[in-house]
């Protein structure tokens, strides 16, 4: 089971960088755990901390004015490695939604499998989000999964985002694919004999 | 009959069920696992009280964490040791074949699969590792998955996937001297960008790929993920069949004949449609190298680093951030830049052909004093062949030494890390910030270019010597 996704209204953390790869989201040296916990501490480790392991005051997550459960990234977010630890780290750090104008395939699948909603918007809409946050870091956004609508509350503009109908049901209800597959084992065994 | 692409033929033959409004339930023939992305999947099985559904179709090896020296000793790093040990225990408990350290079958997961004949044309192959695309070289649908999906395969031998779109990349013509498989793929990624293939599965076709060895084709397919594609594949031909023949897990006797007859049908039909197509001229490709922090930032070594002219907004910010990290200036030449490290190895270029190329180039020359070189075979079998072919003597005479198999400096998860600020010419697949160690600066290149750089101690075009 994954956590159910409920409608969210929150301020957002802006990261207007393109091609944020999964090695930045969580560097390989932090993938050594054998349980799924604590990855959020090392989210964006090498950007968030200096080489001396002190918080880097320039990094957005260390600036007190930015907070919220929505992470907004530049285009091609999540490229690179298939490590699901990237989705775990973002979720573990308190984010429920990642917004970008373009997501890498494996990251998108991993996010959906963990109750982290990837919302793909147009490049223009993304620019407007960044502009809104830079005007007022406390600006809020509303994500309605049922209606598939992302709203910039400050401007009132909204974007209708796409999501696979099956995955939407999974997120709304907290179902996961493993339950689904295990329930169809007989059909799979029959397929094997073909 | 409807004309189908090679990809369609394999994918469609593995669809157990099409979920309404959703993904396909896709049957998986071969599943590879390693120590990093599998423990949480096994934990998930345990929590649900499930057993592995088809243990004979999963094969395991530890590669990301392993040191490349003194493998007979216990791993020093406690967390790495624990992860490697956990893989062994999970495999034992569930009856999965495990090629651990010290075993003749050990190596980088994407090297040992083909080596043992586990990788075959027409298969669906997955692994919790994005470079699973490597196996596409055999005309298989092979791609990387996340840990939740690893758990799905362990539990049901299936995963749920939307069917990707199809892209055709054709490269025809005569390759210039010193241009290798790695240069072809770096050239393609530079052309279509690091996200150009997203949502697609690529078929590579044309004389440039037909002429490549199986090792070269693996290098190309390995890096198809670096342009964002789910994977890449090449239609099987006589070379493919010859490569698989006689290997440990290859079909034998009557089964072999049946398999070969099927494999020969695995090609794109005349008139089959792709969602996207690119065509490149092999003669335009030269020895390549990357100058930035994603694999799309590649140039011919003969060219200068691009300028930010014409870039605006976040594009410009990202480009300049990348150059700043690399310590390069826009518009300057890359050739002649001093380097500190050379790494030959990984699932991209850790096969026997790569070592032959490197050894052949450095034969009778001397490694530059300012260069630290790590030469890491992709598997125990590759290491053995390097020794049998007398390449070790050539390498040692030129000032190089061979290490033991593993992922090594490709991803800074084991002791082989490039120090901050240092430049590494690396035959790997990713030049992301910190990929080879915090602050490390990676220049991706072919084994031939890496060899040339190791000898001169600076970025060198092998065609210039």
Coordinates of C-alpha atoms in Angstrom, one line a residue, chain B residues 22 27 366:
Chain B
X22 CA -3.7 1.9 -18.0
X27 CA 5.9 -10.7 -18.9
X366 CA 54.5 5.2 -21.5

